[in-house]
Amino acid sequence: MSTTTRPDGTSADDADANAYDDNDTARGLALALLLRRGAVYLPAAGAVPVPERVPDPVPESLAGVALLEADLLERGCLLSAPLRQAFAARTPETLAAAGRALLADIDEALGSDRDHTPLFRLFPDSTPRDTGRYFVNRVLTLLFQYPHQPCVLCGTVGTVHAVSPCAHLVCRSCFDGSDFSACPICNRILDADDPFLRPSSRPRLTFRRRQALPSRVRVLAYGGDFAARAEAAGDELRRLLARTAALSAQETNDLVLFLGTRDRTELDWLPASLPGREIKARVLAWLLHTPENRAAVLPAVTARLNTATDILRLLAVLSGGDPGLVGMPRIAPVPRPVRRALLAALDALDPALAVADMRRHRRAWIRAAHALHPFEHAARYPRAALAVAALRGTGLSDDRLGAALRTAAEATGSVELSDAKGTEGTEGTKVTVNAWGRRVEIALADRDIPAATALLDQRPGELLRRLDHLLRLAGPDGGVVVDALAAALPRVSPAVLLSALGAVRSRRRPDDLLRVFFPKGGNARVYVSEDTRAPLPAGPAEDAVRALTAEVVRRAAAQGPVGLAVVDAGLDGMIAPFTERTASRALVTLPRGSELPLPDTYTDTDAHNGPDKDISGSSTGPATRTLRLFLHWMESETSGTTDLDLSLALFNEQWEHIGTCDYTKLRFAGTGAAHSGDLTSAPAPRGASEFIDLNLARLEKAGARYAVALCFSYNNVPFTELAEAFAGFMVRNEPPGHGKIFDPRTVEQRFDLTGTSRACVPLLVDIPARTMRWLDVVQGVSGTNHAVHRHVDRLALLGRSLNDLFASGARVGLGELAVWQAAARATTVVVRHTDGSASTYRRREGEDGPAFAARIGSPDQDPVNVQDRDRDENQGQDQDQDRNQGLDLAEAELAFLVRGDIALAGGSQVYALHPAELNADAVRLLTATDVVNALAVT
């Protein structure tokens, strides 16, 4: 195998190997593509790669590839055959550098790149059975222990010594330094060389049985060389730019990385239209970031500013703020060329519409106007000055500015001049606008439904947001509302469409549901209130639901027909994404509200009767599986000493609080729930970690129905001030006390704790059903010294209302959205059930999309033999059947799967919660947000 030699004597491979350590941006890009596509990119294995030929392996690298594969397996990852061959074709130096970088990326994603030593190093075996006695001993020691005196607890002389840095007096006989990792009195992290800390007297045992792979196991694909990586980044960027809704924090970071691979002056990559308003603001601000390029990109920027709010969002991002206009920053000084361009964009808008937009963010726009100086340029941009004058209620005087504004108002026609006192106290004429919102409110107050719908038709999204109100006002005569709805539907965003559908159809239920609100903001806060609204009229509500559903199917059909589609019934518990801007960065992207079965948890140590299965479905023998929650954080200079607490609240069937597992009670129901101990500091670089083990079988016997996990900031430090903070859960199949405390192979979910909140409620476990509902919301708290028992009533209300909300259909499910898309596009749809069986549905003559969708999932199926080669091979079924008599799922062009276990043909579109073996270069991998975004108006 030939390599390119550089003038300094190093090979191209060696130089590229060094780049792994030197370029943080490249590593960030590699991690983003690894998480989004499951692809690994390597430097070219020679001067001129030959795609038609597999590179020859380097003999010296084969052993290294085997070791790398073993290390990846311990992290729940596998190498595809092409990636294994690509690694083997690299020199040992390149292999070592690439392997280290890949393992570091995976460790960062899993959280295994941090120290995870808990307070009790022999957790859960050494967790005290009696939390009260343990607490009393600590208090007695704190109050009555003195140096050079016998121990206040055991009376032993010469065993009491101070620990560093807290200087508490600790008896070496009463507190085992081989088990504690921190001060036993205050639980503060000790200096690493403190004599109290001793090596563990009982090393953790290794469980010899074969370990099961996690549900999120991924077969890593070979993406190509670094040129292919740039192309992949461009492809991912195009998909993000096509989004209509706001991006999550994780996708926002990815957007910045992908933009970094583009040219700010050659804008052939930039679409003419950016449908996502917040995405547009971020991209345009990125274009304007470099002063030397501003003159070249300003025409492209102003051409994409379509509303006054677009301009305000851009100013917010340029000032270091959020494009969602949450927590509006002080507007930074605007360079003259940019200021003139923004005023020109504002001047091009209808002043009446601009003022209506500006009034939605009046205070922010008044600050923005100070930065833009519209009155200084009134002669050049009179309509922009007129809009600001109308917003501020400026009184017009007999000067040049007044004359310019009067002339602009007369030319516009939609802006009026009235004799009134201006807001600055000047007497005379004032610029006024008969605002659209005011006219809507007047029509609704007068119950003038035709007038209200006519006005709302100008803003179809607002019509759908007010649909419930309109239907209630119209009553049984709601036909005019349904007609207006039908006219508005083709013009609204997918998020508004699905939100209206869920809201209206859930109001038809007789259940006494609470109203749950997810207000826009920087944190995923939830507000719950009683529903005092009158019931919707049955007929118009049914008509509205049919119209909304038909619009979803119509938009899905516009993507083009396919022959065969596959839908996994296991997606029924998942929710279509909403309010993604507040979604936490997570290892596995789960839409908020989704409910999924937990991996088999045969947790009762007295009854190891359940089989443990690996990814292939083969049994690996008796299992001892526990659910282990984890939390890790590290302090920063800003945060100072910070104490985060991992806690668990337990409720019965009626949502009555029956117990906790936290720092105030380290165990519940014996081994039902066990806490690893409360660490009260997390200095860098080590940080601190806490764990809770859940034995679901024993919790169920103790009467627990629901378990709500929480992460509190005990001393009220916001998460955003920490250097890092993350949490998650593992599903372990070792007996208690065996194996690593933090085993990256068993991690099923890991998510970041961010934002200004002090308490996070990530998930809820239905213990008898063995399911986990992903909540990803924050809990409002005040004061300090937080603990579960202070918040159980609010937690019960939050858990019950959210559980009921997502089970009610108030949010459209990802599974039903998959069925609608499959029914709209495919002639044949196969539904794979969780028990391994399958149902087949063929579109019948004269059957439209909504009717076909309604039949999918019913007993009215079509008898077709389904051939699932991957499942058949795993289950050892006969492969000699005549495949011409049935359907081969590998021929599906559209699939919505729990796990990517079908070898789909190239070019297929597929959503998979766990992509497994799917290769993003062979098929088009969809995210849950992509499935929703496919309904965007084109």
Coordinates of C-alpha atoms in Angstrom, one line a residue, residues 865-869 872 876-887:
N865 CA -47.2 -13.7 3.6
V866 CA -44.6 -11.3 5.0
Q867 CA -40.9 -12.2 4.7
D868 CA -38.7 -10.4 7.2
R869 CA -35.3 -11.9 6.4
D872 CA -36.4 -14.9 10.3
G876 CA -34.0 -19.6 13.0
Q877 CA -37.0 -19.9 10.7
D878 CA -37.0 -21.8 7.4
Q879 CA -35.7 -19.6 4.6
D880 CA -36.7 -22.0 1.8
Q881 CA -40.2 -20.5 1.3
D882 CA -41.1 -19.1 -2.1
R883 CA -40.5 -15.3 -1.6
N884 CA -42.5 -14.5 -4.8
Q885 CA -45.6 -15.4 -2.8
G886 CA -45.0 -12.8 -0.1
L887 CA -43.6 -9.4 0.7

